[in-house]
Every structure is written in structure tokens, then in C-alpha cells.
Amino acid sequence: MSKPSDASTDHPGQLLVRTDPYADPANPVLPQLDMTLDLSRTALVVTDPQIDFLSPAGASWGAFGESITEHNTVANLLRLFQAAKQVEIPVVISPHYYYPHDHDWDFAAPGEALMHKLRMFDRRDPLSLEGFANSGADWMPEYKDLIQDGRTIVCSPHKIAGPQTNDVLFQLRKKKVDQVILAGMAANFCVESHLRDFVEHGFEVAVVRDATAASKVPEGDGYLAALTNFRWLANALWTTNTAVARLTGAARGRTDLAAE
């Protein structure tokens, strides 16, 4: 949701106008499209709802914390989880885990190298949960009961950013899903990579813009970069308020139709 512009007089005699860098353009060139939900073929996909991304105790908070706080990402993701469970659509988690053998790769891109340096998402063994609870690879406490409810689909881990290395697409196809509500971390990395792959595979995708966040580092504002690309690629770009309203509205419509 766009923030209003504000004015400041930090310098005598000079009016400085600060605008929200994430606000939608007043005169967009791209067509303004939307997505109508059919809950019989819709799923919520959440990437990396894990401590190392989203918690002040996580390994990457120094890079991501400002953006997470600014967009109220943790609370907005919780609302999405709750709304999806309420209307009984599939909830699919695409997690990020690194095992000891992943640290023996012979080369890496900068993003990968940073994650390895920070020891993000580390697990001791792919077949054991020893040391998993409350580690950086674990779910955020706010989401744990919702994810571990026996109904959530927890996929195998993606290893860099996209779903090409895990079974997310397979799980969606097996649920006859072709509409995805997409959220999670990080906006310009895993979320954008999942969006690109979903779109290329013929899915309709609505990205929830304030249920994600990104790094703010000297190299640039990852959220701003992601938002630009979301506008080009996503079938819809919603706030959490909009996503929750669309889910509950679609469920109401489905119930009404079933009653006829």
C-alpha cells in the first residue's frame, strides 16, 4: 500500500518533498491487469518462511531487517497463512536448506556465496532433524503451528532461488493448481525466481507485495528492483489486505454457488 508523500523543512528556506520510492507510478505504461481467483485451482506458495530471513535472531537480519520491518512482512505473512487455511486452499512451502555437502560446491554466484558465508539455512543432515528446532533453518515461531498442521505441503529445498531444483511445480500440478498467490522471502531473489518459473510454466500468479521484503545493501535496494520486475511479470500485484479480501470473497462466492 502506497505511503503518502511528506514534506520537510530540514534546510531553512528550502522545502524538501519525500515520496515513497515503492509507490505505483501515477501514469503507468504497462497494462493494469488483475486476476480473478478460482479457489478450486488456487494455492498459496510461500518461499523461505524461516528464522534466518525473517527474525532479528536470523543470520541475514542485518541486510533484510529494515525492509522486513518497513513492510510488516512477518505479520502480513501470518495473515496470508491464516486466510489460506480458512478458505481451505493448498498451502505450499518452498524452503531453503543447506547440508554439509552443499558447502563443498566448486563455484557460486555472489548471492549464494553470501548465504554460505552467513551459514544461512544450515542443517546437519538431509535425513535428520537433529539441531533443526529453533535454528536458522526452522520456521518462524508465528507460522510453526500453521505449517506443521498435517495439511501443508512442505517441498524439498530449493538450493539457490528458483523451484527448478525442488518439487514445487510437481506438487502444484498434482493438486490441479494453475493459480498461485506468491509471497515469502526474499523479494528479488527467491520470490522473483519462483514468479518467473511459474509464469513460464503457464501459471497465473498474484504476488503479495507487502508479504515479502528484500535486502538493503550498498549494491542497491532489492525490494525496489523486485517491485519493478513484479509489475512486468505478475498477473496481479496485491497487498495483503487485497489478497485476504479476494480469498474470503472467492470463498463466499464458492459457498453461494454450492448452495444453489
PDB file of N, CA, C and O in Angstrom, residues 100-142:
ATOM      1  N   PRO A 100      25.764 -30.177   4.772  1.00  0.00           N
ATOM      2  CA  PRO A 100      27.226 -30.060   4.700  1.00  0.00           C
ATOM      3  C   PRO A 100      27.793 -30.209   3.294  1.00  0.00           C
ATOM      4  O   PRO A 100      28.719 -29.477   2.909  1.00  0.00           O
ATOM      5  N   HIS A 101      27.228 -31.119   2.482  1.00  0.00           N
ATOM      6  CA  HIS A 101      27.789 -31.314   1.140  1.00  0.00           C
ATOM      7  C   HIS A 101      27.556 -30.098   0.230  1.00  0.00           C
ATOM      8  O   HIS A 101      28.283 -29.908  -0.743  1.00  0.00           O
ATOM      9  N   ASP A 102      26.549 -29.262   0.550  1.00  0.00           N
ATOM     10  CA  ASP A 102      26.313 -28.072  -0.258  1.00  0.00           C
ATOM     11  C   ASP A 102      27.420 -27.033  -0.090  1.00  0.00           C
ATOM     12  O   ASP A 102      27.594 -26.164  -0.951  1.00  0.00           O
ATOM     13  N   HIS A 103      28.143 -27.124   0.991  1.00  0.00           N
ATOM     14  CA  HIS A 103      29.239 -26.173   1.216  1.00  0.00           C
ATOM     15  C   HIS A 103      30.530 -26.601   0.503  1.00  0.00           C
ATOM     16  O   HIS A 103      31.545 -25.906   0.611  1.00  0.00           O
ATOM     17  N   ASP A 104      30.466 -27.707  -0.225  1.00  0.00           N
ATOM     18  CA  ASP A 104      31.637 -28.167  -0.972  1.00  0.00           C
ATOM     19  C   ASP A 104      31.533 -27.883  -2.461  1.00  0.00           C
ATOM     20  O   ASP A 104      32.301 -28.430  -3.262  1.00  0.00           O
ATOM     21  N   TRP A 105      30.578 -27.043  -2.857  1.00  0.00           N
ATOM     22  CA  TRP A 105      30.457 -26.694  -4.273  1.00  0.00           C
ATOM     23  C   TRP A 105      31.738 -26.017  -4.764  1.00  0.00           C
ATOM     24  O   TRP A 105      32.441 -25.354  -4.007  1.00  0.00           O
ATOM     25  N   ASP A 106      32.018 -26.178  -6.044  1.00  0.00           N
ATOM     26  CA  ASP A 106      33.256 -25.639  -6.617  1.00  0.00           C
ATOM     27  C   ASP A 106      33.129 -24.197  -7.089  1.00  0.00           C
ATOM     28  O   ASP A 106      34.139 -23.556  -7.395  1.00  0.00           O
ATOM     29  N   PHE A 107      31.911 -23.684  -7.180  1.00  0.00           N
ATOM     30  CA  PHE A 107      31.745 -22.283  -7.586  1.00  0.00           C
ATOM     31  C   PHE A 107      30.398 -21.795  -7.083  1.00  0.00           C
ATOM     32  O   PHE A 107      29.518 -22.586  -6.728  1.00  0.00           O
ATOM     33  N   ALA A 108      30.240 -20.475  -7.063  1.00  0.00           N
ATOM     34  CA  ALA A 108      28.986 -19.878  -6.587  1.00  0.00           C
ATOM     35  C   ALA A 108      28.855 -18.466  -7.124  1.00  0.00           C
ATOM     36  O   ALA A 108      29.853 -17.801  -7.423  1.00  0.00           O
ATOM     37  N   ALA A 109      27.607 -18.015  -7.239  1.00  0.00           N
ATOM     38  CA  ALA A 109      27.322 -16.620  -7.548  1.00  0.00           C
ATOM     39  C   ALA A 109      27.357 -15.816  -6.246  1.00  0.00           C
ATOM     40  O   ALA A 109      27.345 -16.398  -5.151  1.00  0.00           O
ATOM     41  N   PRO A 110      27.410 -14.482  -6.326  1.00  0.00           N
ATOM     42  CA  PRO A 110      27.540 -13.687  -5.103  1.00  0.00           C
ATOM     43  C   PRO A 110      26.449 -13.952  -4.059  1.00  0.00           C
ATOM     44  O   PRO A 110      26.746 -14.018  -2.858  1.00  0.00           O
ATOM     45  N   GLY A 111      25.202 -14.081  -4.488  1.00  0.00           N
ATOM     46  CA  GLY A 111      24.131 -14.337  -3.526  1.00  0.00           C
ATOM     47  C   GLY A 111      24.316 -15.652  -2.800  1.00  0.00           C
ATOM     48  O   GLY A 111      24.135 -15.742  -1.577  1.00  0.00           O
ATOM     49  N   GLU A 112      24.672 -16.679  -3.551  1.00  0.00           N
ATOM     50  CA  GLU A 112      24.944 -17.979  -2.934  1.00  0.00           C
ATOM     51  C   GLU A 112      26.120 -17.877  -1.963  1.00  0.00           C
ATOM     52  O   GLU A 112      26.069 -18.403  -0.843  1.00  0.00           O
ATOM     53  N   ALA A 113      27.167 -17.230  -2.416  1.00  0.00           N
ATOM     54  CA  ALA A 113      28.374 -17.123  -1.590  1.00  0.00           C
ATOM     55  C   ALA A 113      28.074 -16.424  -0.270  1.00  0.00           C
ATOM     56  O   ALA A 113      28.581 -16.817   0.791  1.00  0.00           O
ATOM     57  N   LEU A 114      27.224 -15.389  -0.322  1.00  0.00           N
ATOM     58  CA  LEU A 114      26.871 -14.684   0.898  1.00  0.00           C
ATOM     59  C   LEU A 114      26.080 -15.594   1.839  1.00  0.00           C
ATOM     60  O   LEU A 114      26.343 -15.630   3.049  1.00  0.00           O
ATOM     61  N   MET A 115      25.110 -16.338   1.299  1.00  0.00           N
ATOM     62  CA  MET A 115      24.321 -17.238   2.140  1.00  0.00           C
ATOM     63  C   MET A 115      25.204 -18.292   2.795  1.00  0.00           C
ATOM     64  O   MET A 115      25.042 -18.617   3.977  1.00  0.00           O
ATOM     65  N   HIS A 116      26.141 -18.817   2.036  1.00  0.00           N
ATOM     66  CA  HIS A 116      27.059 -19.806   2.605  1.00  0.00           C
ATOM     67  C   HIS A 116      27.958 -19.178   3.670  1.00  0.00           C
ATOM     68  O   HIS A 116      28.213 -19.786   4.717  1.00  0.00           O
ATOM     69  N   LYS A 117      28.403 -17.955   3.404  1.00  0.00           N
ATOM     70  CA  LYS A 117      29.255 -17.265   4.374  1.00  0.00           C
ATOM     71  C   LYS A 117      28.514 -17.037   5.685  1.00  0.00           C
ATOM     72  O   LYS A 117      29.094 -17.186   6.775  1.00  0.00           O
ATOM     73  N   LEU A 118      27.240 -16.677   5.587  1.00  0.00           N
ATOM     74  CA  LEU A 118      26.427 -16.430   6.783  1.00  0.00           C
ATOM     75  C   LEU A 118      25.917 -17.711   7.429  1.00  0.00           C
ATOM     76  O   LEU A 118      25.310 -17.665   8.491  1.00  0.00           O
ATOM     77  N   ARG A 119      26.147 -18.839   6.761  1.00  0.00           N
ATOM     78  CA  ARG A 119      25.666 -20.150   7.231  1.00  0.00           C
ATOM     79  C   ARG A 119      24.141 -20.155   7.343  1.00  0.00           C
ATOM     80  O   ARG A 119      23.562 -20.749   8.254  1.00  0.00           O
ATOM     81  N   MET A 120      23.493 -19.511   6.380  1.00  0.00           N
ATOM     82  CA  MET A 120      22.033 -19.472   6.372  1.00  0.00           C
ATOM     83  C   MET A 120      21.451 -20.848   6.063  1.00  0.00           C
ATOM     84  O   MET A 120      21.977 -21.583   5.236  1.00  0.00           O
ATOM     85  N   PHE A 121      20.366 -21.174   6.748  1.00  0.00           N
ATOM     86  CA  PHE A 121      19.562 -22.368   6.482  1.00  0.00           C
ATOM     87  C   PHE A 121      20.320 -23.672   6.676  1.00  0.00           C
ATOM     88  O   PHE A 121      19.949 -24.707   6.117  1.00  0.00           O
ATOM     89  N   ASP A 122      21.373 -23.651   7.445  1.00  0.00           N
ATOM     90  CA  ASP A 122      22.197 -24.852   7.605  1.00  0.00           C
ATOM     91  C   ASP A 122      21.462 -25.934   8.401  1.00  0.00           C
ATOM     92  O   ASP A 122      20.841 -25.663   9.436  1.00  0.00           O
ATOM     93  N   ARG A 123      21.554 -27.157   7.880  1.00  0.00           N
ATOM     94  CA  ARG A 123      21.091 -28.339   8.597  1.00  0.00           C
ATOM     95  C   ARG A 123      22.218 -29.364   8.595  1.00  0.00           C
ATOM     96  O   ARG A 123      23.022 -29.427   7.667  1.00  0.00           O
ATOM     97  N   ARG A 124      22.253 -30.174   9.643  1.00  0.00           N
ATOM     98  CA  ARG A 124      23.367 -31.110   9.793  1.00  0.00           C
ATOM     99  C   ARG A 124      23.290 -32.278   8.824  1.00  0.00           C
ATOM    100  O   ARG A 124      24.313 -32.870   8.465  1.00  0.00           O
ATOM    101  N   ASP A 125      22.058 -32.641   8.407  1.00  0.00           N
ATOM    102  CA  ASP A 125      21.900 -33.852   7.617  1.00  0.00           C
ATOM    103  C   ASP A 125      20.545 -33.803   6.915  1.00  0.00           C
ATOM    104  O   ASP A 125      19.567 -33.368   7.520  1.00  0.00           O
ATOM    105  N   PRO A 126      20.451 -34.249   5.662  1.00  0.00           N
ATOM    106  CA  PRO A 126      19.158 -34.215   4.976  1.00  0.00           C
ATOM    107  C   PRO A 126      18.150 -35.211   5.518  1.00  0.00           C
ATOM    108  O   PRO A 126      16.951 -35.075   5.256  1.00  0.00           O
ATOM    109  N   LEU A 127      18.604 -36.210   6.267  1.00  0.00           N
ATOM    110  CA  LEU A 127      17.706 -37.249   6.773  1.00  0.00           C
ATOM    111  C   LEU A 127      17.461 -37.140   8.275  1.00  0.00           C
ATOM    112  O   LEU A 127      16.808 -38.001   8.860  1.00  0.00           O
ATOM    113  N   SER A 128      17.943 -36.085   8.879  1.00  0.00           N
ATOM    114  CA  SER A 128      17.806 -35.936  10.325  1.00  0.00           C
ATOM    115  C   SER A 128      17.376 -34.513  10.663  1.00  0.00           C
ATOM    116  O   SER A 128      17.792 -33.556  10.009  1.00  0.00           O
ATOM    117  N   LEU A 129      16.540 -34.381  11.691  1.00  0.00           N
ATOM    118  CA  LEU A 129      16.141 -33.067  12.192  1.00  0.00           C
ATOM    119  C   LEU A 129      16.905 -32.689  13.460  1.00  0.00           C
ATOM    120  O   LEU A 129      16.527 -31.741  14.157  1.00  0.00           O
ATOM    121  N   GLU A 130      17.982 -33.410  13.735  1.00  0.00           N
ATOM    122  CA  GLU A 130      18.796 -33.069  14.896  1.00  0.00           C
ATOM    123  C   GLU A 130      19.311 -31.634  14.765  1.00  0.00           C
ATOM    124  O   GLU A 130      19.909 -31.251  13.753  1.00  0.00           O
ATOM    125  N   GLY A 131      19.067 -30.844  15.768  1.00  0.00           N
ATOM    126  CA  GLY A 131      19.525 -29.463  15.765  1.00  0.00           C
ATOM    127  C   GLY A 131      18.674 -28.507  14.950  1.00  0.00           C
ATOM    128  O   GLY A 131      18.988 -27.310  14.858  1.00  0.00           O
ATOM    129  N   PHE A 132      17.587 -29.005  14.363  1.00  0.00           N
ATOM    130  CA  PHE A 132      16.746 -28.155  13.499  1.00  0.00           C
ATOM    131  C   PHE A 132      15.899 -27.181  14.299  1.00  0.00           C
ATOM    132  O   PHE A 132      15.796 -26.005  13.942  1.00  0.00           O
ATOM    133  N   ALA A 133      15.290 -27.653  15.374  1.00  0.00           N
ATOM    134  CA  ALA A 133      14.353 -26.826  16.132  1.00  0.00           C
ATOM    135  C   ALA A 133      15.016 -25.538  16.608  1.00  0.00           C
ATOM    136  O   ALA A 133      16.083 -25.552  17.224  1.00  0.00           O
ATOM    137  N   ASN A 134      14.389 -24.410  16.269  1.00  0.00           N
ATOM    138  CA  ASN A 134      14.835 -23.070  16.662  1.00  0.00           C
ATOM    139  C   ASN A 134      16.147 -22.641  16.018  1.00  0.00           C
ATOM    140  O   ASN A 134      16.726 -21.620  16.409  1.00  0.00           O
ATOM    141  N   SER A 135      16.629 -23.417  15.052  1.00  0.00           N
ATOM    142  CA  SER A 135      17.810 -22.990  14.299  1.00  0.00           C
ATOM    143  C   SER A 135      17.377 -21.999  13.224  1.00  0.00           C
ATOM    144  O   SER A 135      16.182 -21.770  12.998  1.00  0.00           O
ATOM    145  N   GLY A 136      18.346 -21.440  12.518  1.00  0.00           N
ATOM    146  CA  GLY A 136      18.018 -20.500  11.448  1.00  0.00           C
ATOM    147  C   GLY A 136      17.222 -21.130  10.325  1.00  0.00           C
ATOM    148  O   GLY A 136      16.504 -20.434   9.600  1.00  0.00           O
ATOM    149  N   ALA A 137      17.328 -22.443  10.161  1.00  0.00           N
ATOM    150  CA  ALA A 137      16.586 -23.145   9.113  1.00  0.00           C
ATOM    151  C   ALA A 137      15.149 -23.430   9.504  1.00  0.00           C
ATOM    152  O   ALA A 137      14.331 -23.785   8.650  1.00  0.00           O
ATOM    153  N   ASP A 138      14.818 -23.287  10.775  1.00  0.00           N
ATOM    154  CA  ASP A 138      13.484 -23.611  11.270  1.00  0.00           C
ATOM    155  C   ASP A 138      12.480 -22.539  10.837  1.00  0.00           C
ATOM    156  O   ASP A 138      12.840 -21.417  10.484  1.00  0.00           O
ATOM    157  N   TRP A 139      11.196 -22.919  10.919  1.00  0.00           N
ATOM    158  CA  TRP A 139      10.125 -21.961  10.613  1.00  0.00           C
ATOM    159  C   TRP A 139      10.079 -20.858  11.669  1.00  0.00           C
ATOM    160  O   TRP A 139      10.422 -21.082  12.820  1.00  0.00           O
ATOM    161  N   MET A 140       9.606 -19.711  11.253  1.00  0.00           N
ATOM    162  CA  MET A 140       9.316 -18.660  12.228  1.00  0.00           C
ATOM    163  C   MET A 140       8.298 -19.190  13.232  1.00  0.00           C
ATOM    164  O   MET A 140       7.323 -19.854  12.852  1.00  0.00           O
ATOM    165  N   PRO A 141       8.466 -18.899  14.514  1.00  0.00           N
ATOM    166  CA  PRO A 141       7.529 -19.419  15.521  1.00  0.00           C
ATOM    167  C   PRO A 141       6.080 -19.052  15.233  1.00  0.00           C
ATOM    168  O   PRO A 141       5.173 -19.840  15.515  1.00  0.00           O
ATOM    169  N   GLU A 142       5.846 -17.880  14.652  1.00  0.00           N
ATOM    170  CA  GLU A 142       4.488 -17.431  14.355  1.00  0.00           C
ATOM    171  C   GLU A 142       3.761 -18.366  13.393  1.00  0.00           C
ATOM    172  O   GLU A 142       2.526 -18.429  13.386  1.00  0.00           O
TER     173      GLU A 142
END
